[in-house]
Short mmCIF file of C-alpha atoms (C1' of nucleotides) in Angstrom, two decimals:
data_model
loop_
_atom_site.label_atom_id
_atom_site.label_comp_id
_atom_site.label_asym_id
_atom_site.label_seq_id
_atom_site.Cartn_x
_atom_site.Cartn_y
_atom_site.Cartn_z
CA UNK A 1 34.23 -9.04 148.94
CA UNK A 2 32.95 -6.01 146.92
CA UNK A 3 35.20 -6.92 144.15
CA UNK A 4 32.08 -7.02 141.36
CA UNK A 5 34.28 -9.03 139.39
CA UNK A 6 33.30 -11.79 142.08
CA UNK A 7 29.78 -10.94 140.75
CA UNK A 8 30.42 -11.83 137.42
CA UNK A 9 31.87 -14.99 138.30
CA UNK A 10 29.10 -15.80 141.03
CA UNK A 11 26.56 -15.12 137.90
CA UNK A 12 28.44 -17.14 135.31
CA UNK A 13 28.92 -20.18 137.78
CA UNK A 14 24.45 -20.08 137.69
CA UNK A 15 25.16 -21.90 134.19
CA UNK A 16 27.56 -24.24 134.63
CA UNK A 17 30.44 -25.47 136.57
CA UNK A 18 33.68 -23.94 134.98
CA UNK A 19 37.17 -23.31 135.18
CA UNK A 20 38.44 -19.54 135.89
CA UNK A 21 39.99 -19.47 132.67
CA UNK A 22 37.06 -20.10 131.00
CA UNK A 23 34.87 -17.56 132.97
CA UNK A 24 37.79 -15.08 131.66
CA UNK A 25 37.18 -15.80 127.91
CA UNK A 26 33.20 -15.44 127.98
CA UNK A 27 33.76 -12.63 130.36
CA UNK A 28 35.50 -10.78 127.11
CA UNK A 29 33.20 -12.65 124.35
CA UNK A 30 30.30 -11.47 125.82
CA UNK A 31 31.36 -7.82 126.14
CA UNK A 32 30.63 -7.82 130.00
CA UNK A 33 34.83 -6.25 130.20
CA UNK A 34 33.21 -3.21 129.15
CA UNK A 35 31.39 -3.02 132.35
CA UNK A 36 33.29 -5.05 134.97
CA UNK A 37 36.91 -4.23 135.07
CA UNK A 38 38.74 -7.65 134.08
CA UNK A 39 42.09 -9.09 134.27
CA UNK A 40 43.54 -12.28 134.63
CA UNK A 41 45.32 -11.92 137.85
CA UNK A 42 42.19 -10.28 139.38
CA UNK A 43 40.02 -13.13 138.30
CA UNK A 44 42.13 -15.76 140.31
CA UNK A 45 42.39 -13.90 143.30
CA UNK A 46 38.67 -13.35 142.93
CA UNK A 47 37.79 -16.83 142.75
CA UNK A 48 39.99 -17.74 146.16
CA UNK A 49 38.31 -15.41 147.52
CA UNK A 50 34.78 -17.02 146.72
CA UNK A 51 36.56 -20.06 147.91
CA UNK A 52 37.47 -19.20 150.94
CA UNK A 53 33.70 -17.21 151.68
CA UNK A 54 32.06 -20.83 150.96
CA UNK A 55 30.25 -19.21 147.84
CA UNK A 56 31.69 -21.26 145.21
CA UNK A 57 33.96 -24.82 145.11
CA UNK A 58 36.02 -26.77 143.50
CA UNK A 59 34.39 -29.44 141.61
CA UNK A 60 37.47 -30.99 139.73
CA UNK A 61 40.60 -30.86 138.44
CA UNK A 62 40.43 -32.15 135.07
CA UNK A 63 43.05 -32.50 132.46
CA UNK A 64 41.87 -33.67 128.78
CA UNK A 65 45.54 -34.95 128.08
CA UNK A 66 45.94 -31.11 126.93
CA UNK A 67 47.66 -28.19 128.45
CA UNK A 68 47.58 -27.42 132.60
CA UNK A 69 45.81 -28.52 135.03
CA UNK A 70 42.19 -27.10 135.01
CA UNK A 71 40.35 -26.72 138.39
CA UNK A 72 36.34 -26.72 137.95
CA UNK A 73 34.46 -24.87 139.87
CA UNK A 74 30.72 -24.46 140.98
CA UNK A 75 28.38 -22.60 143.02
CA UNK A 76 27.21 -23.24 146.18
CA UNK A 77 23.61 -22.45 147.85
CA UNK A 78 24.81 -19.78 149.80
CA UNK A 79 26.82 -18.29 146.87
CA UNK A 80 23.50 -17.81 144.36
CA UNK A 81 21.94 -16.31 147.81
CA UNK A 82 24.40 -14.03 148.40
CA UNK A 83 24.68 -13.11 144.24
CA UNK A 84 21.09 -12.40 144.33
CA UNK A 85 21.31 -10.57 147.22
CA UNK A 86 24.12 -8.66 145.94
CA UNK A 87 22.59 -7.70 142.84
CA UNK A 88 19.65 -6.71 144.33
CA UNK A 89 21.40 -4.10 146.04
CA UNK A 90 23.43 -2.63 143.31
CA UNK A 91 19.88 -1.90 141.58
CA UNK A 92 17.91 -0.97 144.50
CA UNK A 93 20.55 1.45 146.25
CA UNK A 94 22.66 4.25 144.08
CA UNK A 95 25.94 4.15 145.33
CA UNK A 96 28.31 7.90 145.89
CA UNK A 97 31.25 7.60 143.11
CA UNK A 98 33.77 8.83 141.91
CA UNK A 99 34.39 9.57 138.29
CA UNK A 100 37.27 11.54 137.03
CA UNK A 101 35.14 13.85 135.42
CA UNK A 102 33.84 14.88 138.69
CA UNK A 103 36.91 15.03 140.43
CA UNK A 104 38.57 17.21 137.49
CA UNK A 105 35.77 19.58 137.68
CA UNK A 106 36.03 20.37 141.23
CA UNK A 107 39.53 21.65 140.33
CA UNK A 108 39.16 23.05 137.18
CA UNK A 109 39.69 26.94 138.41
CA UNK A 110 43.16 26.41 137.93
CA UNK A 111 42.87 26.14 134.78
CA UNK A 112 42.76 29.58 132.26
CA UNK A 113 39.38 29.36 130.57
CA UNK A 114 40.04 29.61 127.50
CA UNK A 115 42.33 26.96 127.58
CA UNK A 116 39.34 24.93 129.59
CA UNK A 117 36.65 25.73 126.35
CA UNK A 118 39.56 24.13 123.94
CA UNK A 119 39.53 21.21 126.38
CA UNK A 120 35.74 20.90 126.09
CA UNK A 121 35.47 21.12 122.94
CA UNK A 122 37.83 18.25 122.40
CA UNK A 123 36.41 16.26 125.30
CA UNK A 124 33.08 16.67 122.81
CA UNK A 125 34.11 15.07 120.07
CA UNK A 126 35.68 11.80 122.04
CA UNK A 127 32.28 12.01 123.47
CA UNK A 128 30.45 11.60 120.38
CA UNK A 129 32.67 9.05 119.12
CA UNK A 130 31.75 6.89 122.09
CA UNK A 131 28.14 7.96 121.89
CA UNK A 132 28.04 6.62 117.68
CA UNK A 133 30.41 3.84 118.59
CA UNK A 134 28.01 2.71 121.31
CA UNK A 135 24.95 3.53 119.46
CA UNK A 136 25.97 1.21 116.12
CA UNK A 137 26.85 -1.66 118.20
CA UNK A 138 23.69 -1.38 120.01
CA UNK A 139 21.63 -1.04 117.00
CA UNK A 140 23.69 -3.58 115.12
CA UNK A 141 23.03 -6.05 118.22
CA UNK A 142 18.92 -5.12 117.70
CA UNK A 143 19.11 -5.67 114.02
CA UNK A 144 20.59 -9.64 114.46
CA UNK A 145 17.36 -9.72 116.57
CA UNK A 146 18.73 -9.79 120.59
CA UNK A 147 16.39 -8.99 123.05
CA UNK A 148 17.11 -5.41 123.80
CA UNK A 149 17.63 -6.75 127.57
CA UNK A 150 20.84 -7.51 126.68
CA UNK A 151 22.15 -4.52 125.99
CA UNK A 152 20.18 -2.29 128.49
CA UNK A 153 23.36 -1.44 130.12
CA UNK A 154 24.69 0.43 126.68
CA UNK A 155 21.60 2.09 126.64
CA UNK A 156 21.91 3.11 129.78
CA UNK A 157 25.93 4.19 129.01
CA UNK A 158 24.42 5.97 125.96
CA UNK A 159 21.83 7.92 128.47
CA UNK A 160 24.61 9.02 130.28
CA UNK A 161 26.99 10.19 127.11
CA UNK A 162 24.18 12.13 126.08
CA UNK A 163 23.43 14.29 129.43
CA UNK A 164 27.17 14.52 129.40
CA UNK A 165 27.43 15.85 125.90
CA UNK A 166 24.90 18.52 126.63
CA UNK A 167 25.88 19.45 129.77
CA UNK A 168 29.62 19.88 127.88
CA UNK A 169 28.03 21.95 125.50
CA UNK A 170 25.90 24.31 128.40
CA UNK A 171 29.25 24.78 129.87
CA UNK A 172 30.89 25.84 127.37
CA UNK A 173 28.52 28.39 126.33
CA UNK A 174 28.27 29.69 130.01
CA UNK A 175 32.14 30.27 130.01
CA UNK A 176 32.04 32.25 126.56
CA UNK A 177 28.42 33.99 126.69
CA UNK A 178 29.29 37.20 125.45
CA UNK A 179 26.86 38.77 127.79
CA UNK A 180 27.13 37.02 130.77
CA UNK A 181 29.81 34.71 130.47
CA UNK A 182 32.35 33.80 133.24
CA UNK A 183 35.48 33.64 131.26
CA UNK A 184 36.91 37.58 132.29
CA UNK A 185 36.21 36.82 136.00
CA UNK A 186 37.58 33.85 136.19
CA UNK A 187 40.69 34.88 133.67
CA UNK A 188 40.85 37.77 136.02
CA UNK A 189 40.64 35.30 139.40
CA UNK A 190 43.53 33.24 137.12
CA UNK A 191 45.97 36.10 136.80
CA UNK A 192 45.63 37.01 140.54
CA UNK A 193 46.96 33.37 141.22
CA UNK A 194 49.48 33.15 138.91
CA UNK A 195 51.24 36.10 140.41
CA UNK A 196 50.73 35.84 143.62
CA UNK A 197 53.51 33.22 144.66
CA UNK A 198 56.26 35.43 143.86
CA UNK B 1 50.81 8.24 140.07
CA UNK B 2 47.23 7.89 139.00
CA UNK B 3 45.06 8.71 142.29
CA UNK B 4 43.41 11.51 141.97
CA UNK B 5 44.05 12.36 145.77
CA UNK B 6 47.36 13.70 144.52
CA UNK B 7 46.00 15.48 142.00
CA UNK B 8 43.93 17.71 144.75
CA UNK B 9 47.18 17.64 146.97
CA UNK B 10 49.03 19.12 143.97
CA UNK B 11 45.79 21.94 143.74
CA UNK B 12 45.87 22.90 147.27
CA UNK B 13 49.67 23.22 147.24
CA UNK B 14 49.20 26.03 144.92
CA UNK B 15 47.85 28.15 147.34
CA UNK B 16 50.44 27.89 149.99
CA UNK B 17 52.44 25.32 151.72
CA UNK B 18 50.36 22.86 153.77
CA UNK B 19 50.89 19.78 156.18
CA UNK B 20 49.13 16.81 155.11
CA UNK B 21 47.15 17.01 158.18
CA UNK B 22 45.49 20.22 156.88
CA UNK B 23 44.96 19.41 153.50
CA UNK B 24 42.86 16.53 154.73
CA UNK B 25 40.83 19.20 157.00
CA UNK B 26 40.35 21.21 153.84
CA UNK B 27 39.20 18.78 151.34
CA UNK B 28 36.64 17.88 153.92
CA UNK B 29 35.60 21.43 154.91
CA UNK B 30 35.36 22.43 151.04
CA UNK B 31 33.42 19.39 150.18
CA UNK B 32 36.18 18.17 147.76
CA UNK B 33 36.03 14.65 149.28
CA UNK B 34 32.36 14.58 147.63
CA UNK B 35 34.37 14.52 144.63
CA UNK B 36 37.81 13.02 145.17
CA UNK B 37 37.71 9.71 147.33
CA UNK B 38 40.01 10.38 151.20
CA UNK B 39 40.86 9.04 153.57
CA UNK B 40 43.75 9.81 155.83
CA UNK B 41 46.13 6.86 155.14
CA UNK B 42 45.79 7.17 151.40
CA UNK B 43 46.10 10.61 152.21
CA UNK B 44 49.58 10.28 153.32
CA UNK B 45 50.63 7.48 151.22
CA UNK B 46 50.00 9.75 148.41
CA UNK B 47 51.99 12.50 149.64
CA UNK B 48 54.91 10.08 149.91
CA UNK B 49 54.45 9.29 146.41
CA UNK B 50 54.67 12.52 145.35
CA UNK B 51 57.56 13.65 147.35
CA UNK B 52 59.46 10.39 145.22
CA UNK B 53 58.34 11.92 142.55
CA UNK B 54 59.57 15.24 143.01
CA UNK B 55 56.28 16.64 142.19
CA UNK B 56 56.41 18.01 146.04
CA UNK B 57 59.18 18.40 148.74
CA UNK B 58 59.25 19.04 152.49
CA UNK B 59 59.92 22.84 153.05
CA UNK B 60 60.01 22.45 157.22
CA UNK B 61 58.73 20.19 160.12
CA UNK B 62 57.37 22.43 162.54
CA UNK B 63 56.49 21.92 165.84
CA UNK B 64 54.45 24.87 168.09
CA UNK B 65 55.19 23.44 171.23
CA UNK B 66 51.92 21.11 170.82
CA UNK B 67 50.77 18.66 169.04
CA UNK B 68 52.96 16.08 167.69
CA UNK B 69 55.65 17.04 164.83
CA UNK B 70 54.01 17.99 161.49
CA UNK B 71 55.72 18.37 158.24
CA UNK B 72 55.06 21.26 155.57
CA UNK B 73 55.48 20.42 152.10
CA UNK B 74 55.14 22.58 148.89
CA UNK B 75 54.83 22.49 145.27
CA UNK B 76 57.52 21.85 143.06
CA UNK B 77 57.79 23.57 139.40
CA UNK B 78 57.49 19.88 138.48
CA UNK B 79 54.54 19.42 140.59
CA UNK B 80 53.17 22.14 139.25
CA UNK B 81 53.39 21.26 135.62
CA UNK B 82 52.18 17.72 135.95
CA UNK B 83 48.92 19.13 137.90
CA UNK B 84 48.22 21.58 134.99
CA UNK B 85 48.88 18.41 132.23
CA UNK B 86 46.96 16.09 134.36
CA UNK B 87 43.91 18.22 134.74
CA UNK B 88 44.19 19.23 131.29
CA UNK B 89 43.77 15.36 130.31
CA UNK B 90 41.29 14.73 132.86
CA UNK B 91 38.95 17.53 130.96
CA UNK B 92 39.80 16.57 127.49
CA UNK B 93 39.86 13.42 126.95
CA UNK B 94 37.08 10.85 128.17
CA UNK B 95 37.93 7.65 129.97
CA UNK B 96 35.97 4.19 130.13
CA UNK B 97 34.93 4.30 133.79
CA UNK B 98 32.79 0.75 135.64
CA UNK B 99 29.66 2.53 137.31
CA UNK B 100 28.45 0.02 139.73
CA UNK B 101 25.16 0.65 138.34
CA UNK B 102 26.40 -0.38 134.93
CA UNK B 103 27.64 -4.05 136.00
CA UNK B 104 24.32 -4.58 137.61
CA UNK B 105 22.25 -3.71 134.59
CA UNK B 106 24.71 -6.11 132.60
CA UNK B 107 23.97 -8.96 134.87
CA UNK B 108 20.65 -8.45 135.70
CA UNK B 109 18.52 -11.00 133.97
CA UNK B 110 19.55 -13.47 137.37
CA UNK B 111 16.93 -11.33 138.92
CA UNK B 112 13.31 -12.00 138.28
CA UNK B 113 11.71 -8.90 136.30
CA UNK B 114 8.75 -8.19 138.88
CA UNK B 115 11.62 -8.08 141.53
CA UNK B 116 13.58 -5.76 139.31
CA UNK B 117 10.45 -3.32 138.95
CA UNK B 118 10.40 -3.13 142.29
CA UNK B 119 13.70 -2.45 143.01
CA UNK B 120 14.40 0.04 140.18
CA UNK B 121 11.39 1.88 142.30
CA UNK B 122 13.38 1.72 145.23
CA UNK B 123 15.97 3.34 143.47
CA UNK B 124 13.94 6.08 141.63
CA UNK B 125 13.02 7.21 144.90
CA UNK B 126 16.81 7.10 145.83
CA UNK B 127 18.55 9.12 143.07
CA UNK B 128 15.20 11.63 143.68
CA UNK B 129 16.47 12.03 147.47
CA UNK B 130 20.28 12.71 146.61
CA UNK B 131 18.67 14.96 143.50
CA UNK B 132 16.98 17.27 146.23
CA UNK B 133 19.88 17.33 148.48
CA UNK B 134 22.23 18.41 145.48
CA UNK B 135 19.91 21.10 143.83
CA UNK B 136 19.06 22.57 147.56
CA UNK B 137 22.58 22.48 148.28
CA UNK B 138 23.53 24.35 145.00
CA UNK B 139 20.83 26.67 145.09
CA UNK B 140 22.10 27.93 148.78
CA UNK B 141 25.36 28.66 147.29
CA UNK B 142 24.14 30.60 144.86
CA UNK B 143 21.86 32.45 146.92
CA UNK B 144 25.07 32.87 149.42
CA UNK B 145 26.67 34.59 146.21
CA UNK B 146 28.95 31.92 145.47
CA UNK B 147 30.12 31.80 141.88
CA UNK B 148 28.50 28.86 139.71
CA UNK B 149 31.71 27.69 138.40
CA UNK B 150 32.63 26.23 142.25
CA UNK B 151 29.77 24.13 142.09
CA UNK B 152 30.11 23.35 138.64
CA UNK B 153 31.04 19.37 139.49
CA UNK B 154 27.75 19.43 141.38
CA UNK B 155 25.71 20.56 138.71
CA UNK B 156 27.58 17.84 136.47
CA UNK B 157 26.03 15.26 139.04
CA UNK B 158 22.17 17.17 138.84
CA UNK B 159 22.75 16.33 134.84
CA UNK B 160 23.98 12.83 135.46
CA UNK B 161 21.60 11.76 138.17
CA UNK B 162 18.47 13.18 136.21
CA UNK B 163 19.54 10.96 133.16
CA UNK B 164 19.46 8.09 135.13
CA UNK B 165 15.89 9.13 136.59
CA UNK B 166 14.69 9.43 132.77
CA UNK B 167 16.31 5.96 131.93
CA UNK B 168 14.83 4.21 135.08
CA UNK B 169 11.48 5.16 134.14
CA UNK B 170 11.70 4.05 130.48
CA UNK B 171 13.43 0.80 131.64
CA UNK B 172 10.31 0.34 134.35
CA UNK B 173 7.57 1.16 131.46
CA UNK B 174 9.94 -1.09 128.75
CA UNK B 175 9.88 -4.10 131.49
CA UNK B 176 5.79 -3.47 132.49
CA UNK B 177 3.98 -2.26 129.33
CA UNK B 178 0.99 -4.16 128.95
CA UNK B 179 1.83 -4.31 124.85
CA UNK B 180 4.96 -5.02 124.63
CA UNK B 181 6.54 -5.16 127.92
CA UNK B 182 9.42 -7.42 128.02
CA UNK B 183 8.00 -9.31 131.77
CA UNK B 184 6.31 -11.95 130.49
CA UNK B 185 9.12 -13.00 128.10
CA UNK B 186 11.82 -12.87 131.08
CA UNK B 187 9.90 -14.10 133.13
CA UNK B 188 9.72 -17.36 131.43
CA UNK B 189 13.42 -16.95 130.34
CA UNK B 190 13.94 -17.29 133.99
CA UNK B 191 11.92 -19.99 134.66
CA UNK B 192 13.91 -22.05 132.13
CA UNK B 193 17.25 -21.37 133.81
CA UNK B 194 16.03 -21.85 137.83
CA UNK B 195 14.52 -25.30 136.41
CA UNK B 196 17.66 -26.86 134.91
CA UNK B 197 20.10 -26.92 137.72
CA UNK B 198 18.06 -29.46 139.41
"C1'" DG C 1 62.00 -29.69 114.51
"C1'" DG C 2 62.61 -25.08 116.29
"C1'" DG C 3 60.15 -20.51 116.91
"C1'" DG C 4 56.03 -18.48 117.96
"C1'" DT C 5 51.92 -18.22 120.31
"C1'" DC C 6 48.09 -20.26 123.07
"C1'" DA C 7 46.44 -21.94 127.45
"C1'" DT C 8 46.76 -21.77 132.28
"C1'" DG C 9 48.53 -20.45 136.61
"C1'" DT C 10 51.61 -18.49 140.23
"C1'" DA C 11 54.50 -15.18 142.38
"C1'" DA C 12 56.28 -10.61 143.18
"C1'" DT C 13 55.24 -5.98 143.71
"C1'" DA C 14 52.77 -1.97 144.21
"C1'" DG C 15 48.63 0.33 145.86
"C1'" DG C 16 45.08 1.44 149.35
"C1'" DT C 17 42.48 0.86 153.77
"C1'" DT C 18 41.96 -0.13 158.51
"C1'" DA C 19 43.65 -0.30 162.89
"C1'" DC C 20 46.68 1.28 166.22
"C1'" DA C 21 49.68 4.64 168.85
"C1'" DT C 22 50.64 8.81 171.45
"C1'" DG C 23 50.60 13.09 173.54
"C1'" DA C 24 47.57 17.44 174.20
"C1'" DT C 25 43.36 19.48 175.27
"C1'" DT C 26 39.00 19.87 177.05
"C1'" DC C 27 35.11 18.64 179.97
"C1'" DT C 28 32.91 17.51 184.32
"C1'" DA D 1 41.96 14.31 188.18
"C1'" DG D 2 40.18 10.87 185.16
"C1'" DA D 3 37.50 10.26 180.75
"C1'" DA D 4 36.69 11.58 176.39
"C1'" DT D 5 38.10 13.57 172.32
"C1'" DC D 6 41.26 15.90 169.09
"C1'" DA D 7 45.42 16.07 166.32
"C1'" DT D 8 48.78 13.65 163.89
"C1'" DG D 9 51.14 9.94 162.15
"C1'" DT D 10 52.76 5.00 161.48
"C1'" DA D 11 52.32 0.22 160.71
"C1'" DA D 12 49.91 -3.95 159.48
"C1'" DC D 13 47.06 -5.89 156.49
"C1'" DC D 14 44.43 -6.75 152.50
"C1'" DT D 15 43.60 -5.97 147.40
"C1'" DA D 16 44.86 -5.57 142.81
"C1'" DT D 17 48.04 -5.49 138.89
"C1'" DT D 18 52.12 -6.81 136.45
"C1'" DA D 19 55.48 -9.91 135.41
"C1'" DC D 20 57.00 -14.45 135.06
"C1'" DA D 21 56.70 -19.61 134.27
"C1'" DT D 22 55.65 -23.82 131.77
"C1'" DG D 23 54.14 -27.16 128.78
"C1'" DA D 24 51.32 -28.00 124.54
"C1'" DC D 25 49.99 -27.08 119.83
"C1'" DC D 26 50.72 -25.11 115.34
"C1'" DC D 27 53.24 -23.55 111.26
"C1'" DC D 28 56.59 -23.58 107.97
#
DNA sequence: GGGGTCATGTAATAGGTTACATGATTCT
DNA sequence: AGAATCATGTAACCTATTACATGACCCC
């Protein structure tokens, strides 16, 4: 299990019994989609698999005269242990990843430079559309009077936007520097390349 | 298609034909799997993909009277257009990623906030550890000669990581400061909520 | 009262990871 | 020469996503 979705549900369950369903719609009310990936289908096969590892159960299967059959479910002992335990870990220990940022930038010599400082410069502005998207919402949140707590993990998305941004903008001025920049090497590395398969 | 595995198998076809076999030994020996998640059997599952795709194709299976049969592939013109639009989005335009450390912080009020000093101490002292390893590492390459722009994805992560640093520290001070440090109040938040279940 | 959409799940498919297989080489 | 390890791939399994199903409610 290192689905985090199964975290989410794990954490929700600490309220209340509920039905999967339901955990789906407060999942997406309370924003937390933004930061666990969330889809139906996922979120039943998560919660089978909390079954099956004891850490949740089925409580009920109700049916107010309504629409399907509903089953309840709640946490067990060992399932708040183990969603402490988990989340303990996920602060305490930085995990390797693997964003596609990272992954493009370890390839990015086959691209022609100047065709990379276009892409930059685009990838700046979507940047600081998130970064004033995120920023409103956050302050909008602060103004209705939230506890900041709750949106610490925007902040911390908005700490991130903004090293991004500048290191964007560092880039871009280290391809272009007229004294010192890379862009005729690498052009010059690019043509070499280009011709060389035929 | 969207692992980024084939996007590196599409890179290193560029060069020269390859057998998946080597590729893997390359991504490893260049450090690319720092950046691009492998492992053999995706590995090879990927090339399959591509090959239905037509973004690669088998150019001979060799055998040198040793080891066991190995196939050679090579870029298509195909292949080599998608790798050149698929990079060029990758750069552009941002994507909404899931951090790990992002769900945590959205979940985190299960955890009590004097545990969640500690631990976000634990992980300063983390992120400072893979901080030294990544600037020492850089800074031999440079000092080897090695142009900047091949560790550019590494210097993305130096920007990234010290971010997080700064944001750790002002979430440790936000959660401990003797004005207006949010402890006491989550602390009794939390009371509340491990009372009512019983 | 029939067409749309909401509420709730299940099943089919595609994607990815781990475990296994097999001969060659190298070491002692 | 037998044990350990390398080189290479395949197959089995598990995970995740998409597509489908079904009855209720809601609107004109």
């Amino acid at each position: 299990m290192r689905n985090l979705l199964g975290l989410a549900v794990l954490s929700y369950l600490t309220e209340r019994p509920m039905h999967p369903y339901e955990i789906g719609e407060l999942l997406v009310a309370r924003d937390h989609a933004r930061s666990i990936k969330y889809n139906r289908g996922s979120l039943y096969m998560v919660v089978n698999q909390l079954v099956k590892a004891g850490l949740i159960e089925a409580t009920a299967t109700i049916r107010d005269t309504q629409r399907p059959e509903r089953t309840v479910y709640a946490l067990t002992d060992a399932g708040r242990g183990e969603m402490l335990d988990w989340l303990r870990e996920l602060i305490g220990q930085p995990v390797h990843e693997y964003p596609q940022f990272v992954a493009a930038l370890s390839l990015i010599g086959a691209l022609h430079p100047d065709e990379v400082v276009a892409l930059l410069r685009q990838r700046q502005t979507g940047l600081e559309q998130q970064r004033v998207g995120i920023s409103q919402s956050v302050e909008a949140c602060l103004a209705r009077g939230m506890h900041p707590l709750f949106q610490v993990e925007e902040t911390y998305r908005l700490a991130v936007l903004e090293a991004e941004l500048a290191f964007v903008a560092r880039f871009i001025t280290d391809i272009t520097d007229p004294e010192t920049g890379w862009g005729p090497g690498w052009a010059a590395h690019h043509a070499d390349r280009d011709e060389s398969p035929h």
